[in-house]
Amino acid sequence: MLKVERLTKTYFTAAGPLTVLKDVTLEVAAGDTLAVVGPSGSGKTTLLGLCAGLDEPTTGSVALNGANLERLSEDERALLRNADVGFVFQNFQLIPTLTALENVLVPLELRTGLRRNAGEGLASSSAVPGDGLTEARALLERVGLSDRLGHYPLQLSGGEQQRVSLARAFVNRPKILFCDEPTGNLDDETAQAMMDLVFGLNRERGTTLVLVTHNPDLARRCSRTIRLRGGAVVDDHSA
Ligand code: ADP
Ligand code: MG
């Protein structure tokens, strides 16, 4: 499902080049679960972004579901991301002017637009199919937010925003889900419920999971853990 080869990322900053990922190679099979751990600044978020095709590596390659990302155009990458990838960001990245329900519907609207750009000629411009709306409501219910559908992000707690962002990540039924510290802002009980949800969807839908986490319980639930330090993989073990 995910194949990363000799990935390196160097940022060119005013203070000079800064290499934050060094020669990372890893493979994750479809339906598998991988935890990425390591201290703050070790490159976890950078690695996740590169794997999801949100950013481009300095050297090395990423293949998602058999497609080599560097061989795709920007538009093709967007289409692939929208079709196959879910992403839960460390800081949620909800759109402040949209309600919880509207935020969850964004990937579906985007899908319609992307397909139209790709020449698939859909009849209506931004219409979300009825089953998409049903799915969005069902996911929000599943994360315990059925009474917050009309709330704007500012009216939601950090944990509630995180749950909206998880519902949004699942609405397109992605083949692979990337989560950046998915329980970082949640109390123990909510974190547990979130993880039950994520691993439940892994089992039910075969969704491949790549989770960045500081939570050892969460890492233990994954079939494999890699540890980053200074941008390099310093440990790689299976449960
Ligand atoms: P982690 O998620 O493990 O805390 P990150 O991947 O966010 O680490 O960052 C790794 C390193 O890369 C950090 O030292 C960070 O300061 C640096 N970094 C991240 N993004 C940029 C950027 N756009 N420009 C320069 N340095 C960056
Ligand atoms: Mg991070």
Tab-separated table of C-alpha atoms and ligand atoms in Angstrom:
chain	number	residue	atom	x	y	z
A	1	MET	CA	0.000	0.000	0.000
A	2	LEU	CA	2.866	2.358	0.881
A	3	LYS	CA	6.440	2.032	-0.289
A	4	VAL	CA	9.023	4.583	0.790
A	5	GLU	CA	12.546	4.346	-0.594
A	6	ARG	CA	15.599	6.248	0.609
A	7	LEU	CA	13.559	9.303	1.458
A	8	THR	CA	15.437	12.472	2.341
A	9	LYS	CA	14.067	15.938	3.024
A	10	THR	CA	16.245	19.012	3.248
A	11	TYR	CA	14.830	22.450	3.984
A	12	PHE	CA	16.865	25.331	2.639
A	13	THR	CA	16.638	27.913	5.384
A	14	ALA	CA	18.273	31.310	5.894
A	15	ALA	CA	20.704	29.600	8.273
A	16	GLY	CA	21.638	27.081	5.601
A	17	PRO	CA	20.378	23.635	4.548
A	18	LEU	CA	18.645	21.588	7.221
A	19	THR	CA	18.195	17.872	6.570
A	20	VAL	CA	15.259	16.672	8.673
A	21	LEU	CA	14.723	13.219	7.123
A	22	LYS	CA	17.648	10.958	6.334
A	23	ASP	CA	17.427	7.966	4.072
A	24	VAL	CA	14.133	6.548	5.333
A	25	THR	CA	13.027	3.292	3.739
A	26	LEU	CA	9.858	1.458	4.753
A	27	GLU	CA	6.976	-0.503	3.412
A	28	VAL	CA	3.439	-0.914	4.752
A	29	ALA	CA	1.193	-3.651	3.384
A	30	ALA	CA	-2.510	-3.064	2.740
A	31	GLY	CA	-4.542	-3.363	5.934
A	32	ASP	CA	-1.453	-3.106	8.138
A	33	THR	CA	-0.978	-0.714	11.073
A	34	LEU	CA	2.226	1.256	11.658
A	35	ALA	CA	3.091	3.535	14.580
A	36	VAL	CA	5.709	6.257	14.084
A	37	VAL	CA	7.271	7.410	17.353
A	38	GLY	CA	10.180	9.657	18.305
A	39	PRO	CA	10.956	12.909	20.093
A	40	SER	CA	9.584	16.267	19.000
A	41	GLY	CA	11.471	17.557	15.965
A	42	SER	CA	12.589	14.085	14.841
A	43	GLY	CA	10.775	14.375	11.495
A	44	LYS	CA	7.517	12.481	12.131
A	45	THR	CA	5.179	15.107	10.653
A	46	THR	CA	7.542	15.650	7.718
A	47	LEU	CA	7.566	11.913	6.970
A	48	LEU	CA	3.772	11.692	7.149
A	49	GLY	CA	3.337	14.649	4.794
A	50	LEU	CA	5.708	13.128	2.247
A	51	CYS	CA	3.998	9.721	2.442
A	52	ALA	CA	0.605	11.323	1.876
A	53	GLY	CA	1.852	13.298	-1.138
A	54	LEU	CA	1.290	16.643	0.581
A	55	ASP	CA	4.930	17.612	0.114
A	56	GLU	CA	7.787	16.585	-2.173
A	57	PRO	CA	10.969	14.838	-1.024
A	58	THR	CA	14.452	16.173	-1.752
A	59	THR	CA	15.564	12.696	-2.839
A	60	GLY	CA	13.992	9.268	-2.752
A	61	SER	CA	10.552	8.066	-3.709
A	62	VAL	CA	7.087	7.345	-2.342
A	63	ALA	CA	4.649	4.944	-3.966
A	64	LEU	CA	1.043	4.915	-2.785
A	65	ASN	CA	-1.180	2.063	-3.846
A	66	GLY	CA	1.285	1.259	-6.638
A	67	ALA	CA	1.533	4.822	-7.988
A	68	ASN	CA	4.889	6.554	-7.845
A	69	LEU	CA	4.088	10.034	-6.551
A	70	GLU	CA	6.980	11.805	-8.266
A	71	ARG	CA	5.763	10.614	-11.646
A	72	LEU	CA	2.345	12.208	-11.149
A	73	SER	CA	1.367	15.776	-11.952
A	74	GLU	CA	0.058	18.024	-9.185
A	75	ASP	CA	-3.518	17.365	-10.365
A	76	GLU	CA	-3.045	13.613	-10.543
A	77	ARG	CA	-1.581	13.645	-7.041
A	78	ALA	CA	-4.573	15.587	-5.761
A	79	LEU	CA	-6.918	13.059	-7.348
A	80	LEU	CA	-5.018	10.143	-5.801
A	81	ARG	CA	-4.988	11.823	-2.384
A	82	ASN	CA	-8.684	12.470	-2.586
A	83	ALA	CA	-9.502	8.932	-3.683
A	84	ASP	CA	-7.170	6.895	-1.485
A	85	VAL	CA	-5.797	8.983	1.378
A	86	GLY	CA	-7.238	10.265	4.642
A	87	PHE	CA	-5.215	12.644	6.790
A	88	VAL	CA	-5.789	13.806	10.353
A	89	PHE	CA	-3.545	16.812	10.947
A	90	GLN	CA	-1.818	17.620	14.216
A	91	ASN	CA	-3.700	20.947	14.328
A	92	PHE	CA	-6.916	19.606	12.704
A	93	GLN	CA	-6.988	22.147	9.814
A	94	LEU	CA	-10.744	22.554	9.862
A	95	ILE	CA	-12.209	25.365	7.783
A	96	PRO	CA	-13.395	27.982	10.313
A	97	THR	CA	-16.275	29.295	8.201
A	98	LEU	CA	-17.858	25.865	7.714
A	99	THR	CA	-19.900	23.878	10.226
A	100	ALA	CA	-18.823	20.455	11.487
A	101	LEU	CA	-21.044	18.716	8.927
A	102	GLU	CA	-19.857	20.975	6.086
A	103	ASN	CA	-16.221	20.332	7.021
A	104	VAL	CA	-16.790	16.592	6.780
A	105	LEU	CA	-18.418	17.065	3.359
A	106	VAL	CA	-15.425	18.970	1.928
A	107	PRO	CA	-13.576	15.900	0.557
A	108	LEU	CA	-16.741	14.804	-1.264
A	109	GLU	CA	-17.226	18.222	-2.849
A	110	LEU	CA	-13.543	18.277	-3.723
A	111	ARG	CA	-13.901	14.880	-5.347
A	112	THR	CA	-16.634	16.185	-7.621
A	113	GLY	CA	-14.479	19.169	-8.592
A	114	LEU	CA	-11.333	17.115	-9.132
A	115	ARG	CA	-13.120	14.611	-11.306
A	116	ARG	CA	-14.623	17.389	-13.369
A	117	ASN	CA	-11.152	18.892	-13.867
A	118	ALA	CA	-9.875	15.482	-14.850
A	119	GLY	CA	-12.519	15.434	-17.590
A	120	GLU	CA	-14.883	12.934	-16.111
A	121	GLY	CA	-17.664	15.402	-16.875
A	122	LEU	CA	-19.981	15.143	-13.901
A	123	ALA	CA	-23.341	16.771	-14.442
A	124	SER	CA	-23.556	18.997	-11.416
A	125	SER	CA	-20.775	21.192	-10.076
A	126	SER	CA	-20.642	20.919	-6.310
A	127	ALA	CA	-23.480	18.583	-5.506
A	128	VAL	CA	-22.736	16.043	-2.799
A	129	PRO	CA	-24.568	12.809	-3.502
A	130	GLY	CA	-27.240	11.931	-0.955
A	131	ASP	CA	-25.364	8.880	0.294
A	132	GLY	CA	-22.354	11.131	0.967
A	133	LEU	CA	-24.472	13.270	3.266
A	134	THR	CA	-25.721	10.144	5.014
A	135	GLU	CA	-22.156	8.880	5.401
A	136	ALA	CA	-20.973	12.238	6.797
A	137	ARG	CA	-23.776	12.287	9.368
A	138	ALA	CA	-23.143	8.652	10.303
A	139	LEU	CA	-19.425	9.317	10.848
A	140	LEU	CA	-20.130	12.371	13.002
A	141	GLU	CA	-22.545	10.273	15.001
A	142	ARG	CA	-19.906	7.578	15.372
A	143	VAL	CA	-17.423	10.091	16.824
A	144	GLY	CA	-20.134	11.235	19.251
A	145	LEU	CA	-20.958	14.570	17.613
A	146	SER	CA	-24.469	14.060	16.247
A	147	ASP	CA	-25.641	17.036	18.338
A	148	ARG	CA	-22.853	19.295	17.019
A	149	LEU	CA	-23.474	19.088	13.261
A	150	GLY	CA	-24.170	22.809	12.944
A	151	HIS	CA	-21.336	23.991	15.204
A	152	TYR	CA	-18.441	25.977	13.769
A	153	PRO	CA	-14.876	24.940	14.740
A	154	LEU	CA	-14.570	27.884	17.148
A	155	GLN	CA	-17.631	26.602	18.997
A	156	LEU	CA	-16.034	23.176	19.462
A	157	SER	CA	-13.459	22.033	22.005
A	158	GLY	CA	-10.046	20.823	20.812
A	159	GLY	CA	-11.100	17.206	21.241
A	160	GLU	CA	-14.330	17.790	19.314
A	161	GLN	CA	-12.424	19.457	16.470
A	162	GLN	CA	-10.116	16.465	16.378
A	163	ARG	CA	-13.097	14.131	16.098
A	164	VAL	CA	-14.539	16.222	13.235
A	165	SER	CA	-11.207	15.969	11.471
A	166	LEU	CA	-11.246	12.178	11.905
A	167	ALA	CA	-14.765	11.977	10.461
A	168	ARG	CA	-13.591	14.118	7.531
A	169	ALA	CA	-10.604	11.826	6.954
A	170	PHE	CA	-12.890	8.786	6.696
A	171	VAL	CA	-15.709	10.185	4.579
A	172	ASN	CA	-14.078	9.206	1.274
A	173	ARG	CA	-13.439	5.693	2.559
A	174	PRO	CA	-9.666	6.031	2.124
A	175	LYS	CA	-7.469	2.988	1.605
A	176	ILE	CA	-4.827	4.507	3.878
A	177	LEU	CA	-5.237	6.835	6.828
A	178	PHE	CA	-2.437	9.019	8.175
A	179	CYS	CA	-2.963	10.433	11.671
A	180	ASP	CA	-0.581	12.929	13.242
A	181	GLU	CA	-0.871	12.532	17.023
A	182	PRO	CA	-4.581	11.649	16.858
A	183	THR	CA	-5.022	11.489	20.630
A	184	GLY	CA	-2.718	14.376	21.525
A	185	ASN	CA	-5.530	16.705	22.593
A	186	LEU	CA	-7.920	14.198	24.064
A	187	ASP	CA	-8.568	13.041	27.605
A	188	ASP	CA	-7.922	9.334	28.248
A	189	GLU	CA	-11.506	8.238	27.803
A	190	THR	CA	-12.070	10.122	24.542
A	191	ALA	CA	-8.666	8.993	23.276
A	192	GLN	CA	-9.651	5.397	23.930
A	193	ALA	CA	-12.953	5.844	22.083
A	194	MET	CA	-11.160	7.455	19.128
A	195	MET	CA	-8.682	4.636	18.905
A	196	ASP	CA	-11.403	2.014	19.085
A	197	LEU	CA	-13.002	3.817	16.168
A	198	VAL	CA	-9.811	4.000	14.101
A	199	PHE	CA	-8.884	0.367	14.692
A	200	GLY	CA	-12.512	-0.647	14.154
A	201	LEU	CA	-12.441	0.976	10.713
A	202	ASN	CA	-9.090	-0.724	10.073
A	203	ARG	CA	-10.758	-4.091	10.711
A	204	GLU	CA	-14.082	-3.390	8.998
A	205	ARG	CA	-12.784	-1.653	5.905
A	206	GLY	CA	-9.207	-2.889	5.804
A	207	THR	CA	-7.994	0.703	6.034
A	208	THR	CA	-4.201	0.839	6.312
A	209	LEU	CA	-3.131	2.974	9.294
A	210	VAL	CA	-0.019	5.088	9.792
A	211	LEU	CA	-0.157	6.817	13.181
A	212	VAL	CA	2.290	9.281	14.690
A	213	THR	CA	1.909	9.061	18.432
A	214	HIS	CA	3.478	9.671	21.827
A	215	ASN	CA	0.983	7.302	23.406
A	216	PRO	CA	2.638	3.918	24.156
A	217	ASP	CA	-0.735	2.134	24.454
A	218	LEU	CA	-1.647	3.320	21.004
A	219	ALA	CA	1.721	2.306	19.542
A	220	ARG	CA	1.309	-1.158	21.067
A	221	ARG	CA	-1.984	-1.637	19.250
A	222	CYS	CA	-0.169	-1.283	15.916
A	223	SER	CA	1.417	-4.328	14.317
A	224	ARG	CA	4.677	-2.447	13.827
A	225	THR	CA	6.508	0.555	15.291
A	226	ILE	CA	9.311	2.643	13.835
A	227	ARG	CA	11.249	5.150	15.904
A	228	LEU	CA	12.759	8.285	14.390
A	229	ARG	CA	15.614	10.245	15.859
A	230	GLY	CA	17.181	13.187	14.091
A	231	GLY	CA	15.309	12.253	10.908
A	232	ALA	CA	16.597	8.669	10.745
A	233	VAL	CA	14.898	5.382	11.625
A	234	VAL	CA	16.701	4.120	14.736
A	235	ASP	CA	14.373	1.256	15.572
A	236	ASP	CA	11.897	-0.824	13.600
A	237	HIS	CA	10.080	-3.688	15.239
A	238	SER	CA	6.934	-5.736	14.867
A	239	ALA	CA	4.565	-6.427	17.726
B	1	ADP	P1	8.059	16.137	14.533
B	1	ADP	O1	6.726	15.997	13.890
B	1	ADP	O2	8.757	14.825	14.759
B	1	ADP	O3	7.992	16.935	15.791
B	1	ADP	P2	8.697	17.718	12.190
B	1	ADP	O4	8.638	16.768	11.058
B	1	ADP	O5	7.544	18.632	12.366
B	1	ADP	O6	9.024	16.934	13.543
B	1	ADP	O7	9.992	18.618	12.026
B	1	ADP	C1	11.290	18.077	11.907
B	1	ADP	C2	12.287	19.202	11.841
B	1	ADP	O8	12.126	19.911	10.630
B	1	ADP	C3	12.121	20.216	12.960
B	1	ADP	O9	13.414	20.539	13.449
B	1	ADP	C4	11.486	21.393	12.276
B	1	ADP	O10	11.903	22.599	12.878
B	1	ADP	C5	12.000	21.296	10.865
B	1	ADP	N1	11.053	21.835	9.873
B	1	ADP	C6	9.797	21.391	9.651
B	1	ADP	N2	9.214	22.082	8.642
B	1	ADP	C7	10.131	22.979	8.219
B	1	ADP	C8	10.148	23.974	7.184
B	1	ADP	N3	9.087	24.181	6.388
B	1	ADP	N4	11.274	24.705	7.038
B	1	ADP	C9	12.352	24.501	7.828
B	1	ADP	N5	12.410	23.564	8.802
B	1	ADP	C10	11.316	22.803	9.002
B	2	MG	MG	4.847	16.644	14.462
